[in-house]
PDB file of C-alpha atoms in Angstrom:
ATOM      1  CA  MET H   1       0.000   0.000   0.000  1.00 47.00           C
ATOM      2  CA  HIS H   2       2.805   2.356   1.021  1.00 53.00           C
ATOM      3  CA  MET H   3       4.803   1.345  -2.047  1.00 59.00           C
ATOM      4  CA  GLU H   4       1.776   1.952  -4.264  1.00 63.00           C
ATOM      5  CA  ALA H   5       1.325   5.448  -2.826  1.00 63.00           C
ATOM      6  CA  ASN H   6       5.012   6.079  -3.295  1.00 85.00           C
ATOM      7  CA  GLU H   7       4.782   4.918  -6.905  1.00 86.00           C
ATOM      8  CA  LYS H   8       1.845   7.252  -7.539  1.00 88.00           C
ATOM      9  CA  GLN H   9       3.896  10.118  -6.163  1.00 90.00           C
ATOM     10  CA  LEU H  10       6.812   9.172  -8.402  1.00 91.00           C
ATOM     11  CA  VAL H  11       4.505   8.980 -11.419  1.00 92.00           C
ATOM     12  CA  LYS H  12       3.150  12.463 -10.655  1.00 90.00           C
ATOM     13  CA  LEU H  13       6.660  13.899 -10.346  1.00 90.00           C
ATOM     14  CA  ALA H  14       7.828  12.133 -13.505  1.00 90.00           C
ATOM     15  CA  LYS H  15       4.785  13.447 -15.383  1.00 87.00           C
ATOM     16  CA  ALA H  16       5.833  16.942 -14.373  1.00 85.00           C
ATOM     17  CA  GLY H  17       9.257  16.292 -15.921  1.00 85.00           C
ATOM     18  CA  ASP H  18      11.298  15.069 -12.934  1.00 88.00           C
ATOM     19  CA  THR H  19      13.909  12.735 -14.422  1.00 89.00           C
ATOM     20  CA  LYS H  20      15.074  11.558 -10.984  1.00 91.00           C
ATOM     21  CA  ALA H  21      11.564  10.353 -10.178  1.00 92.00           C
ATOM     22  CA  PHE H  22      11.440   8.588 -13.505  1.00 92.00           C
ATOM     23  CA  GLY H  23      14.816   7.042 -12.713  1.00 92.00           C
ATOM     24  CA  SER H  24      13.303   5.598  -9.521  1.00 92.00           C
ATOM     25  CA  LEU H  25      10.396   4.203 -11.547  1.00 93.00           C
ATOM     26  CA  VAL H  26      12.896   2.623 -13.946  1.00 93.00           C
ATOM     27  CA  GLU H  27      14.719   1.047 -10.983  1.00 92.00           C
ATOM     28  CA  LEU H  28      11.416  -0.319  -9.683  1.00 91.00           C
ATOM     29  CA  HIS H  29      10.222  -1.836 -12.950  1.00 92.00           C
ATOM     30  CA  GLN H  30      13.294  -2.523 -15.070  1.00 93.00           C
ATOM     31  CA  ARG H  31      13.602  -6.155 -14.010  1.00 92.00           C
ATOM     32  CA  TYR H  32      10.040  -6.993 -14.996  1.00 92.00           C
ATOM     33  CA  VAL H  33      10.206  -5.015 -18.230  1.00 93.00           C
ATOM     34  CA  TYR H  34      13.472  -6.687 -19.212  1.00 94.00           C
ATOM     35  CA  ASN H  35      12.220 -10.160 -18.322  1.00 93.00           C
ATOM     36  CA  LEU H  36       9.009  -9.745 -20.266  1.00 92.00           C
ATOM     37  CA  ALA H  37      11.001  -8.685 -23.317  1.00 93.00           C
ATOM     38  CA  LEU H  38      13.512 -11.480 -22.781  1.00 93.00           C
ATOM     39  CA  ARG H  39      10.844 -14.189 -22.605  1.00 91.00           C
ATOM     40  CA  VAL H  40       9.301 -13.022 -25.853  1.00 91.00           C
ATOM     41  CA  VAL H  41      12.332 -12.253 -28.013  1.00 91.00           C
ATOM     42  CA  ALA H  42      14.521 -14.953 -26.372  1.00 90.00           C
ATOM     43  CA  ASN H  43      17.703 -12.958 -26.948  1.00 91.00           C
ATOM     44  CA  PRO H  44      19.387 -10.965 -24.133  1.00 92.00           C
ATOM     45  CA  GLN H  45      20.789  -8.214 -26.388  1.00 93.00           C
ATOM     46  CA  GLU H  46      17.499  -7.718 -28.222  1.00 92.00           C
ATOM     47  CA  ALA H  47      15.621  -7.801 -24.924  1.00 93.00           C
ATOM     48  CA  GLU H  48      17.869  -5.079 -23.521  1.00 94.00           C
ATOM     49  CA  ASP H  49      17.269  -2.886 -26.587  1.00 94.00           C
ATOM     50  CA  LEU H  50      13.551  -3.499 -26.372  1.00 94.00           C
ATOM     51  CA  ALA H  51      13.402  -2.762 -22.638  1.00 94.00           C
ATOM     52  CA  GLN H  52      15.379   0.443 -23.160  1.00 94.00           C
ATOM     53  CA  GLU H  53      13.103   1.529 -25.990  1.00 94.00           C
ATOM     54  CA  ALA H  54      10.004   0.728 -23.925  1.00 94.00           C
ATOM     55  CA  LEU H  55      11.213   2.828 -20.992  1.00 94.00           C
ATOM     56  CA  VAL H  56      12.136   5.753 -23.237  1.00 93.00           C
ATOM     57  CA  ARG H  57       8.723   5.592 -24.895  1.00 93.00           C
ATOM     58  CA  ALA H  58       7.135   5.501 -21.472  1.00 93.00           C
ATOM     59  CA  TRP H  59       8.932   8.734 -20.624  1.00 92.00           C
ATOM     60  CA  ILE H  60       7.720  10.368 -23.853  1.00 89.00           C
ATOM     61  CA  ALA H  61       4.141   9.191 -23.390  1.00 88.00           C
ATOM     62  CA  LEU H  62       4.001   9.791 -19.633  1.00 89.00           C
ATOM     63  CA  PRO H  63       2.243  13.195 -19.857  1.00 86.00           C
ATOM     64  CA  ASN H  64      -0.676  11.398 -21.526  1.00 83.00           C
ATOM     65  CA  PHE H  65      -0.789   8.595 -18.936  1.00 86.00           C
ATOM     66  CA  ARG H  66      -4.156   8.697 -17.209  1.00 82.00           C
ATOM     67  CA  GLU H  67      -3.757   7.324 -13.759  1.00 77.00           C
ATOM     68  CA  GLN H  68      -6.865   5.169 -14.062  1.00 77.00           C
ATOM     69  CA  ALA H  69      -4.711   2.152 -14.931  1.00 79.00           C
ATOM     70  CA  GLN H  70      -1.771   0.907 -12.898  1.00 87.00           C
ATOM     71  CA  PHE H  71       1.580   2.219 -14.045  1.00 90.00           C
ATOM     72  CA  ARG H  72       3.047  -1.245 -14.432  1.00 89.00           C
ATOM     73  CA  THR H  73       0.199  -2.548 -16.637  1.00 90.00           C
ATOM     74  CA  TRP H  74       0.541   0.584 -18.772  1.00 92.00           C
ATOM     75  CA  LEU H  75       4.275  -0.080 -19.025  1.00 92.00           C
ATOM     76  CA  TYR H  76       3.728  -3.726 -19.985  1.00 93.00           C
ATOM     77  CA  ARG H  77       1.344  -2.570 -22.708  1.00 92.00           C
ATOM     78  CA  ILE H  78       4.177  -0.526 -24.203  1.00 94.00           C
ATOM     79  CA  VAL H  79       6.512  -3.549 -24.032  1.00 93.00           C
ATOM     80  CA  ALA H  80       3.860  -5.803 -25.596  1.00 93.00           C
ATOM     81  CA  ASN H  81       3.281  -3.320 -28.436  1.00 92.00           C
ATOM     82  CA  LEU H  82       7.005  -3.173 -29.116  1.00 93.00           C
ATOM     83  CA  CYS H  83       7.065  -6.987 -29.158  1.00 92.00           C
ATOM     84  CA  PHE H  84       4.211  -6.960 -31.665  1.00 91.00           C
ATOM     85  CA  ASN H  85       6.194  -4.547 -33.855  1.00 90.00           C
ATOM     86  CA  ARG H  86       9.298  -6.688 -33.652  1.00 88.00           C
ATOM     87  CA  LEU H  87       7.526 -10.005 -34.216  1.00 89.00           C
ATOM     88  CA  PRO H  88       4.800  -9.255 -36.773  1.00 83.00           C
ATOM     89  CA  GLY H  89       3.220 -12.721 -36.494  1.00 86.00           C
ATOM     90  CA  LEU H  90       2.776 -12.541 -32.718  1.00 88.00           C
ATOM     91  CA  ARG H  91      -0.484 -10.577 -32.700  1.00 85.00           C
ATOM     92  CA  ARG H  92      -2.062 -12.958 -35.238  1.00 85.00           C
ATOM     93  CA  GLU H  93      -0.882 -16.023 -33.307  1.00 85.00           C
ATOM     94  CA  LEU H  94      -2.453 -14.651 -30.124  1.00 85.00           C
ATOM     95  CA  ASN H  95      -5.722 -13.871 -31.887  1.00 82.00           C
ATOM     96  CA  ASP H  96      -5.745 -17.357 -33.420  1.00 82.00           C
ATOM     97  CA  LEU H  97      -5.787 -18.973 -29.979  1.00 80.00           C
ATOM     98  CA  GLY H  98      -9.580 -18.757 -29.915  1.00 76.00           C
ATOM     99  CA  ASP H  99     -11.606 -18.623 -26.746  1.00 70.00           C
ATOM    100  CA  GLU H 100     -13.175 -22.024 -26.213  1.00 67.00           C
ATOM    101  CA  TYR H 101     -13.868 -22.885 -22.594  1.00 55.00           C
ATOM    102  CA  LEU H 102     -11.038 -24.826 -21.027  1.00 60.00           C
ATOM    103  CA  GLU H 103     -10.545 -26.224 -17.583  1.00 62.00           C
ATOM    104  CA  ASP H 104      -8.475 -24.049 -15.264  1.00 61.00           C
ATOM    105  CA  TRP H 105      -5.968 -25.907 -13.167  1.00 57.00           C
ATOM    106  CA  SER H 106      -3.996 -23.018 -11.760  1.00 56.00           C
ATOM    107  CA  ASP H 107      -5.182 -23.806  -8.239  1.00 55.00           C
ATOM    108  CA  LEU H 108      -3.138 -26.993  -8.204  1.00 54.00           C
ATOM    109  CA  ASN H 109      -0.026 -27.057  -6.099  1.00 55.00           C
ATOM    110  CA  ALA H 110       2.671 -29.693  -6.440  1.00 47.00           C
ATOM    111  CA  ALA H 111       1.538 -32.423  -4.125  1.00 50.00           C
ATOM    112  CA  GLN H 112       2.823 -30.513  -1.134  1.00 53.00           C
ATOM    113  CA  ASP H 113       1.905 -33.219   1.323  1.00 55.00           C
ATOM    114  CA  ASP H 114       3.993 -35.825  -0.455  1.00 60.00           C
ATOM    115  CA  PRO H 115       7.795 -35.424   0.089  1.00 66.00           C
ATOM    116  CA  ALA H 116       8.578 -37.832  -2.757  1.00 63.00           C
ATOM    117  CA  ALA H 117       6.478 -35.728  -5.102  1.00 62.00           C
ATOM    118  CA  ILE H 118       8.288 -32.570  -4.005  1.00 68.00           C
ATOM    119  CA  THR H 119      11.677 -34.185  -4.684  1.00 70.00           C
ATOM    120  CA  GLU H 120      10.501 -35.350  -8.074  1.00 68.00           C
ATOM    121  CA  ALA H 121       9.050 -31.921  -8.877  1.00 70.00           C
ATOM    122  CA  ASN H 122      12.372 -30.277  -7.962  1.00 74.00           C
ATOM    123  CA  ASP H 123      14.283 -32.728 -10.144  1.00 75.00           C
ATOM    124  CA  LEU H 124      12.048 -31.910 -13.069  1.00 80.00           C
ATOM    125  CA  LYS H 125      12.137 -28.135 -12.647  1.00 83.00           C
ATOM    126  CA  ASP H 126      15.242 -27.563 -14.761  1.00 84.00           C
ATOM    127  CA  PHE H 127      13.780 -29.715 -17.501  1.00 88.00           C
ATOM    128  CA  LEU H 128      10.538 -27.703 -17.361  1.00 88.00           C
ATOM    129  CA  TYR H 129      12.356 -24.345 -17.320  1.00 90.00           C
ATOM    130  CA  TYR H 130      14.123 -25.447 -20.486  1.00 90.00           C
ATOM    131  CA  GLU H 131      10.778 -26.488 -22.005  1.00 91.00           C
ATOM    132  CA  ILE H 132       9.161 -23.148 -21.035  1.00 91.00           C
ATOM    133  CA  ASP H 133      11.896 -21.361 -22.982  1.00 90.00           C
ATOM    134  CA  LYS H 134      11.135 -23.596 -25.960  1.00 90.00           C
ATOM    135  CA  LEU H 135       7.406 -22.723 -26.033  1.00 92.00           C
ATOM    136  CA  PRO H 136       6.189 -20.664 -29.009  1.00 92.00           C
ATOM    137  CA  GLU H 137       6.462 -16.906 -28.424  1.00 90.00           C
ATOM    138  CA  GLN H 138       2.723 -16.291 -27.918  1.00 91.00           C
ATOM    139  CA  TYR H 139       2.710 -18.794 -25.037  1.00 93.00           C
ATOM    140  CA  ARG H 140       5.934 -17.398 -23.574  1.00 93.00           C
ATOM    141  CA  LEU H 141       4.384 -13.928 -23.519  1.00 92.00           C
ATOM    142  CA  LEU H 142       1.283 -15.167 -21.696  1.00 93.00           C
ATOM    143  CA  VAL H 143       3.275 -17.309 -19.263  1.00 92.00           C
ATOM    144  CA  SER H 144       5.610 -14.434 -18.446  1.00 92.00           C
ATOM    145  CA  LEU H 145       2.751 -12.010 -17.808  1.00 92.00           C
ATOM    146  CA  ARG H 146       0.919 -14.515 -15.645  1.00 93.00           C
ATOM    147  CA  TYR H 147       3.726 -16.115 -13.668  1.00 91.00           C
ATOM    148  CA  GLN H 148       6.638 -13.665 -13.722  1.00 87.00           C
ATOM    149  CA  GLN H 149       4.759 -10.387 -13.687  1.00 87.00           C
ATOM    150  CA  GLU H 150       1.958 -11.963 -11.612  1.00 88.00           C
ATOM    151  CA  LEU H 151      -0.845 -10.257 -13.524  1.00 90.00           C
ATOM    152  CA  SER H 152      -4.428 -11.452 -13.240  1.00 91.00           C
ATOM    153  CA  TYR H 153      -6.240 -12.815 -16.303  1.00 91.00           C
ATOM    154  CA  ASP H 154      -8.137  -9.522 -16.557  1.00 91.00           C
ATOM    155  CA  GLU H 155      -4.942  -7.492 -16.449  1.00 91.00           C
ATOM    156  CA  ILE H 156      -3.338  -9.688 -19.139  1.00 92.00           C
ATOM    157  CA  SER H 157      -6.445  -9.286 -21.257  1.00 91.00           C
ATOM    158  CA  SER H 158      -6.196  -5.504 -20.878  1.00 89.00           C
ATOM    159  CA  VAL H 159      -2.432  -5.373 -21.530  1.00 90.00           C
ATOM    160  CA  LEU H 160      -2.654  -7.460 -24.710  1.00 91.00           C
ATOM    161  CA  ASN H 161      -6.067  -6.166 -25.761  1.00 89.00           C
ATOM    162  CA  LEU H 162      -7.340  -9.734 -26.046  1.00 89.00           C
ATOM    163  CA  PRO H 163     -10.616 -11.317 -24.927  1.00 90.00           C
ATOM    164  CA  LEU H 164     -10.433 -12.914 -21.488  1.00 90.00           C
ATOM    165  CA  GLY H 165     -11.313 -16.315 -22.977  1.00 90.00           C
ATOM    166  CA  THR H 166      -8.349 -16.134 -25.351  1.00 91.00           C
ATOM    167  CA  VAL H 167      -5.979 -15.421 -22.460  1.00 91.00           C
ATOM    168  CA  LYS H 168      -7.317 -18.416 -20.522  1.00 91.00           C
ATOM    169  CA  THR H 169      -7.160 -20.653 -23.588  1.00 91.00           C
ATOM    170  CA  GLY H 170      -3.583 -19.615 -24.334  1.00 92.00           C
ATOM    171  CA  LEU H 171      -2.402 -20.279 -20.816  1.00 92.00           C
ATOM    172  CA  PHE H 172      -4.199 -23.598 -20.686  1.00 91.00           C
ATOM    173  CA  ARG H 173      -2.625 -24.709 -23.971  1.00 92.00           C
ATOM    174  CA  ALA H 174       0.834 -23.611 -22.822  1.00 91.00           C
ATOM    175  CA  LYS H 175       0.468 -25.681 -19.667  1.00 91.00           C
ATOM    176  CA  GLU H 176      -0.923 -28.654 -21.566  1.00 90.00           C
ATOM    177  CA  ARG H 177       2.084 -28.552 -23.898  1.00 91.00           C
ATOM    178  CA  LEU H 178       4.400 -28.597 -20.910  1.00 91.00           C
ATOM    179  CA  ARG H 179       2.436 -31.415 -19.314  1.00 91.00           C
ATOM    180  CA  SER H 180       2.597 -33.536 -22.447  1.00 89.00           C
ATOM    181  CA  THR H 181       6.375 -33.046 -22.775  1.00 89.00           C
ATOM    182  CA  LEU H 182       6.674 -33.997 -19.123  1.00 86.00           C
ATOM    183  CA  ALA H 183       4.576 -37.128 -19.723  1.00 84.00           C
ATOM    184  CA  ALA H 184       6.687 -38.017 -22.761  1.00 83.00           C
ATOM    185  CA  LYS H 185       9.873 -37.654 -20.703  1.00 77.00           C
ATOM    186  CA  ALA H 186       8.388 -39.838 -17.957  1.00 70.00           C
ATOM    187  CA  ASN H 187       7.507 -42.510 -20.524  1.00 70.00           C
ATOM    188  CA  VAL H 188      11.065 -42.488 -21.904  1.00 65.00           C
ATOM    189  CA  LEU H 189      12.481 -42.825 -18.389  1.00 60.00           C
ATOM    190  CA  GLU H 190      10.128 -45.726 -17.621  1.00 61.00           C
ATOM    191  CA  GLU H 191      11.162 -47.505 -20.811  1.00 62.00           C
ATOM    192  CA  ILE H 192      14.855 -47.136 -19.910  1.00 56.00           C
ATOM    193  CA  VAL H 193      14.228 -48.556 -16.415  1.00 53.00           C
ATOM    194  CA  VAL H 194      12.230 -51.505 -17.815  1.00 51.00           C
TER     195      VAL H 194
ATOM    196  CA  MET N   1       2.663 -40.395 -13.667  1.00 51.00           C
ATOM    197  CA  LYS N   2      -0.927 -39.368 -13.141  1.00 74.00           C
ATOM    198  CA  GLU N   3      -2.223 -36.429 -15.171  1.00 77.00           C
ATOM    199  CA  LYS N   4      -3.123 -34.411 -12.089  1.00 79.00           C
ATOM    200  CA  PHE N   5       0.326 -34.937 -10.637  1.00 82.00           C
ATOM    201  CA  GLU N   6       1.956 -33.843 -13.902  1.00 83.00           C
ATOM    202  CA  ARG N   7      -0.203 -30.745 -13.922  1.00 85.00           C
ATOM    203  CA  SER N   8       0.776 -29.844 -10.393  1.00 85.00           C
ATOM    204  CA  ILE N   9       4.464 -30.231 -11.240  1.00 85.00           C
ATOM    205  CA  VAL N  10       4.044 -27.954 -14.274  1.00 87.00           C
ATOM    206  CA  GLU N  11       2.128 -25.390 -12.203  1.00 87.00           C
ATOM    207  CA  ASN N  12       4.862 -25.366  -9.585  1.00 86.00           C
ATOM    208  CA  ALA N  13       7.602 -25.012 -12.170  1.00 87.00           C
ATOM    209  CA  LEU N  14       5.775 -22.061 -13.711  1.00 89.00           C
ATOM    210  CA  ARG N  15       5.362 -20.396 -10.345  1.00 89.00           C
ATOM    211  CA  SER N  16       9.040 -20.790  -9.515  1.00 88.00           C
ATOM    212  CA  TYR N  17      10.261 -19.859 -13.017  1.00 87.00           C
ATOM    213  CA  PRO N  18      13.093 -17.464 -12.129  1.00 87.00           C
ATOM    214  CA  LEU N  19      13.538 -13.878 -13.315  1.00 88.00           C
ATOM    215  CA  ALA N  20      16.734 -13.144 -15.201  1.00 89.00           C
ATOM    216  CA  GLU N  21      19.135 -10.483 -13.904  1.00 90.00           C
ATOM    217  CA  THR N  22      18.747  -7.091 -15.543  1.00 89.00           C
ATOM    218  CA  PRO N  23      21.730  -5.698 -17.460  1.00 90.00           C
ATOM    219  CA  PRO N  24      23.445  -3.263 -15.041  1.00 89.00           C
ATOM    220  CA  ASP N  25      23.606  -0.429 -17.600  1.00 88.00           C
ATOM    221  CA  LEU N  26      19.893  -0.331 -18.395  1.00 91.00           C
ATOM    222  CA  PRO N  27      18.780   2.515 -16.037  1.00 90.00           C
ATOM    223  CA  ARG N  28      21.829   4.634 -16.878  1.00 92.00           C
ATOM    224  CA  LEU N  29      21.291   4.255 -20.637  1.00 92.00           C
ATOM    225  CA  VAL N  30      17.592   5.081 -20.317  1.00 92.00           C
ATOM    226  CA  LEU N  31      18.297   8.198 -18.252  1.00 92.00           C
ATOM    227  CA  GLN N  32      21.009   9.289 -20.674  1.00 91.00           C
ATOM    228  CA  ARG N  33      18.560   9.039 -23.559  1.00 91.00           C
ATOM    229  CA  ILE N  34      15.668  10.819 -21.864  1.00 88.00           C
ATOM    230  CA  GLN N  35      17.824  13.704 -20.684  1.00 86.00           C
ATOM    231  CA  LYS N  36      18.728  14.474 -24.293  1.00 81.00           C
ATOM    232  CA  MET N  37      15.196  14.588 -25.643  1.00 78.00           C
ATOM    233  CA  PRO N  38      12.685  17.415 -25.349  1.00 69.00           C
ATOM    234  CA  ARG N  39       9.601  16.575 -23.374  1.00 66.00           C
ATOM    235  CA  GLN N  40       6.283  16.425 -25.179  1.00 59.00           C
ATOM    236  CA  ALA N  41       4.093  19.273 -23.941  1.00 62.00           C
ATOM    237  CA  THR N  42       1.013  18.218 -22.026  1.00 62.00           C
ATOM    238  CA  PHE N  43      -2.240  19.265 -23.664  1.00 68.00           C
ATOM    239  CA  ARG N  44      -3.491  22.291 -21.755  1.00 73.00           C
ATOM    240  CA  LEU N  45      -5.722  25.237 -22.531  1.00 80.00           C
ATOM    241  CA  PHE N  46      -4.135  28.660 -22.277  1.00 84.00           C
ATOM    242  CA  TRP N  47      -5.638  32.160 -22.045  1.00 87.00           C
ATOM    243  CA  LEU N  48      -5.274  32.590 -25.816  1.00 90.00           C
ATOM    244  CA  ASP N  49      -7.462  29.514 -26.436  1.00 90.00           C
ATOM    245  CA  TRP N  50     -10.122  30.851 -24.090  1.00 92.00           C
ATOM    246  CA  ALA N  51      -9.949  34.341 -25.617  1.00 93.00           C
ATOM    247  CA  LEU N  52     -10.315  32.966 -29.155  1.00 93.00           C
ATOM    248  CA  GLY N  53     -13.173  30.726 -28.069  1.00 94.00           C
ATOM    249  CA  ILE N  54     -15.060  33.576 -26.404  1.00 95.00           C
ATOM    250  CA  PHE N  55     -14.464  35.878 -29.381  1.00 95.00           C
ATOM    251  CA  LEU N  56     -15.758  33.318 -31.904  1.00 95.00           C
ATOM    252  CA  ALA N  57     -18.774  32.500 -29.722  1.00 96.00           C
ATOM    253  CA  ALA N  58     -19.573  36.235 -29.415  1.00 95.00           C
ATOM    254  CA  VAL N  59     -19.306  36.776 -33.190  1.00 95.00           C
ATOM    255  CA  LEU N  60     -21.535  33.778 -33.919  1.00 94.00           C
ATOM    256  CA  SER N  61     -24.115  34.796 -31.305  1.00 94.00           C
ATOM    257  CA  PHE N  62     -24.143  38.355 -32.643  1.00 92.00           C
ATOM    258  CA  GLY N  63     -24.625  37.027 -36.183  1.00 89.00           C
ATOM    259  CA  VAL N  64     -27.526  34.788 -35.191  1.00 88.00           C
ATOM    260  CA  LEU N  65     -29.202  37.538 -33.158  1.00 89.00           C
ATOM    261  CA  ALA N  66     -28.712  40.091 -35.940  1.00 86.00           C
ATOM    262  CA  LEU N  67     -30.222  37.752 -38.537  1.00 81.00           C
ATOM    263  CA  ARG N  68     -33.250  37.133 -36.333  1.00 83.00           C
ATOM    264  CA  HIS N  69     -33.959  40.830 -35.951  1.00 85.00           C
ATOM    265  CA  VAL N  70     -33.601  41.841 -39.584  1.00 84.00           C
ATOM    266  CA  PRO N  71     -36.815  43.472 -40.986  1.00 86.00           C
ATOM    267  CA  PRO N  72     -38.810  41.271 -43.433  1.00 86.00           C
ATOM    268  CA  VAL N  73     -38.018  43.483 -46.445  1.00 89.00           C
ATOM    269  CA  LEU N  74     -34.318  43.281 -45.772  1.00 87.00           C
ATOM    270  CA  GLN N  75     -34.675  39.536 -45.189  1.00 85.00           C
ATOM    271  CA  ASN N  76     -36.163  39.122 -48.666  1.00 89.00           C
ATOM    272  CA  GLN N  77     -33.417  41.240 -50.175  1.00 90.00           C
ATOM    273  CA  LEU N  78     -30.789  39.146 -48.419  1.00 87.00           C
ATOM    274  CA  TYR N  79     -32.504  36.020 -49.683  1.00 89.00           C
ATOM    275  CA  ILE N  80     -32.429  37.324 -53.244  1.00 92.00           C
ATOM    276  CA  HIS N  81     -28.770  38.282 -52.901  1.00 92.00           C
ATOM    277  CA  TRP N  82     -28.031  34.839 -51.557  1.00 90.00           C
ATOM    278  CA  LEU N  83     -29.778  33.225 -54.532  1.00 91.00           C
ATOM    279  CA  GLN N  84     -27.851  35.430 -56.939  1.00 89.00           C
ATOM    280  CA  PHE N  85     -24.619  34.613 -55.172  1.00 85.00           C
ATOM    281  CA  TRP N  86     -25.436  30.912 -55.387  1.00 83.00           C
ATOM    282  CA  GLN N  87     -26.130  31.232 -59.116  1.00 82.00           C
ATOM    283  CA  LYS N  88     -22.739  32.894 -59.601  1.00 78.00           C
ATOM    284  CA  ILE N  89     -21.060  30.120 -57.679  1.00 72.00           C
ATOM    285  CA  ARG N  90     -22.738  27.540 -59.836  1.00 73.00           C
ATOM    286  CA  LEU N  91     -21.637  29.357 -62.987  1.00 71.00           C
ATOM    287  CA  ALA N  92     -18.076  29.908 -61.874  1.00 72.00           C
ATOM    288  CA  ARG N  93     -17.608  26.976 -59.563  1.00 72.00           C
ATOM    289  CA  ILE N  94     -13.971  26.363 -60.396  1.00 72.00           C
ATOM    290  CA  ASN N  95     -12.877  29.938 -59.796  1.00 74.00           C
ATOM    291  CA  GLU N  96     -14.829  30.152 -56.570  1.00 73.00           C
ATOM    292  CA  SER N  97     -13.335  26.865 -55.383  1.00 80.00           C
ATOM    293  CA  PHE N  98      -9.844  28.226 -55.859  1.00 83.00           C
ATOM    294  CA  VAL N  99     -10.729  31.337 -53.899  1.00 85.00           C
ATOM    295  CA  LEU N 100     -12.257  29.228 -51.148  1.00 88.00           C
ATOM    296  CA  ALA N 101      -9.224  26.928 -51.042  1.00 91.00           C
ATOM    297  CA  ALA N 102      -6.910  29.939 -50.834  1.00 92.00           C
ATOM    298  CA  PHE N 103      -9.003  31.385 -48.016  1.00 93.00           C
ATOM    299  CA  CYS N 104      -8.937  28.078 -46.116  1.00 94.00           C
ATOM    300  CA  GLY N 105      -5.174  27.841 -46.644  1.00 94.00           C
ATOM    301  CA  PHE N 106      -4.754  31.355 -45.298  1.00 93.00           C
ATOM    302  CA  LEU N 107      -6.853  30.504 -42.244  1.00 94.00           C
ATOM    303  CA  ILE N 108      -4.820  27.323 -41.580  1.00 94.00           C
ATOM    304  CA  VAL N 109      -1.523  29.223 -41.853  1.00 92.00           C
ATOM    305  CA  MET N 110      -2.799  31.934 -39.491  1.00 91.00           C
ATOM    306  CA  VAL N 111      -3.997  29.419 -36.932  1.00 91.00           C
ATOM    307  CA  TRP N 112      -0.710  27.519 -37.170  1.00 89.00           C
ATOM    308  CA  LEU N 113       1.315  30.713 -36.744  1.00 87.00           C
ATOM    309  CA  ILE N 114      -0.651  31.679 -33.643  1.00 86.00           C
ATOM    310  CA  TRP N 115      -0.358  28.161 -32.225  1.00 83.00           C
ATOM    311  CA  ALA N 116       3.352  27.796 -32.957  1.00 78.00           C
ATOM    312  CA  ASN N 117       4.176  31.148 -31.339  1.00 76.00           C
ATOM    313  CA  ARG N 118       2.590  30.402 -28.005  1.00 72.00           C
ATOM    314  CA  PRO N 119       5.114  30.859 -25.175  1.00 65.00           C
ATOM    315  CA  GLU N 120       4.953  27.149 -24.244  1.00 58.00           C
ATOM    316  CA  GLN N 121       5.852  26.104 -27.784  1.00 56.00           C
ATOM    317  CA  ARG N 122       8.728  28.594 -27.892  1.00 54.00           C
ATOM    318  CA  LYS N 123      10.165  27.052 -24.716  1.00 49.00           C
ATOM    319  CA  LEU N 124      10.243  23.610 -26.366  1.00 48.00           C
ATOM    320  CA  ARG N 125      12.392  24.843 -29.258  1.00 47.00           C
TER     321      ARG N 125
END
């Protein structure tokens, strides 16, 4: 709450032209901006350029920022638009996800009561991190907004200007892809053991 | 592995998916760039905008009121003049269009000159 009030104050000062206040906002958000760009473009140098460009554009557009939205979601919208410019197919791929109803399983937690399951989950994490990086860019964008930036489905829908159903469908499909690669790996391991 | 178990492992991996470290130069480079560029002026109304608005509203109101209080004979004369004017326009449409375009151009240039010479705009240059 205090941090939010502080951020609002910084936004007000930055809107009035205070570069130091904007510098503090950059310090606050740079990690998330950079990571969002990195997950989408999958190249550290390009991600750095994109993050820099996004922050500069934020400075230019700041006088027109209406404080109805949160600063960070507004900032992510700038990053997402730059990603769309850089990867022309990304917008179409997101729109093509459709919005059929799909089961939500985000409330699941790795069998926390079962120590063996936790050990297994930890062993598989590196494999899954690698697989997340290999997901198509539209899924990486959604996964990053949901799990790294911790945005709600509504916020993602607003940032990407997509229907809520499409956001849910995209995230479900991303997770199903990961689950099927995990199942395939488990099958291979079982065959080796047998 | 059961499907539910696989799902929970995936969900946990996603939740613990780590953030990469930011390049150390990023804030410095951003600040360097923004300090070099002029800031876009916020849209605000100034006294000149209000003065122009009031002046135009007064002229229009005066025109409407004047037209309403014109005697009937004069009204008919004005109507006839208007019809004659319209006939001339129809006969010499091309010439009139050029005159009209020139007048509009003049108006645009005047408005632009007034707008560009506002003190706030001068500060940006």
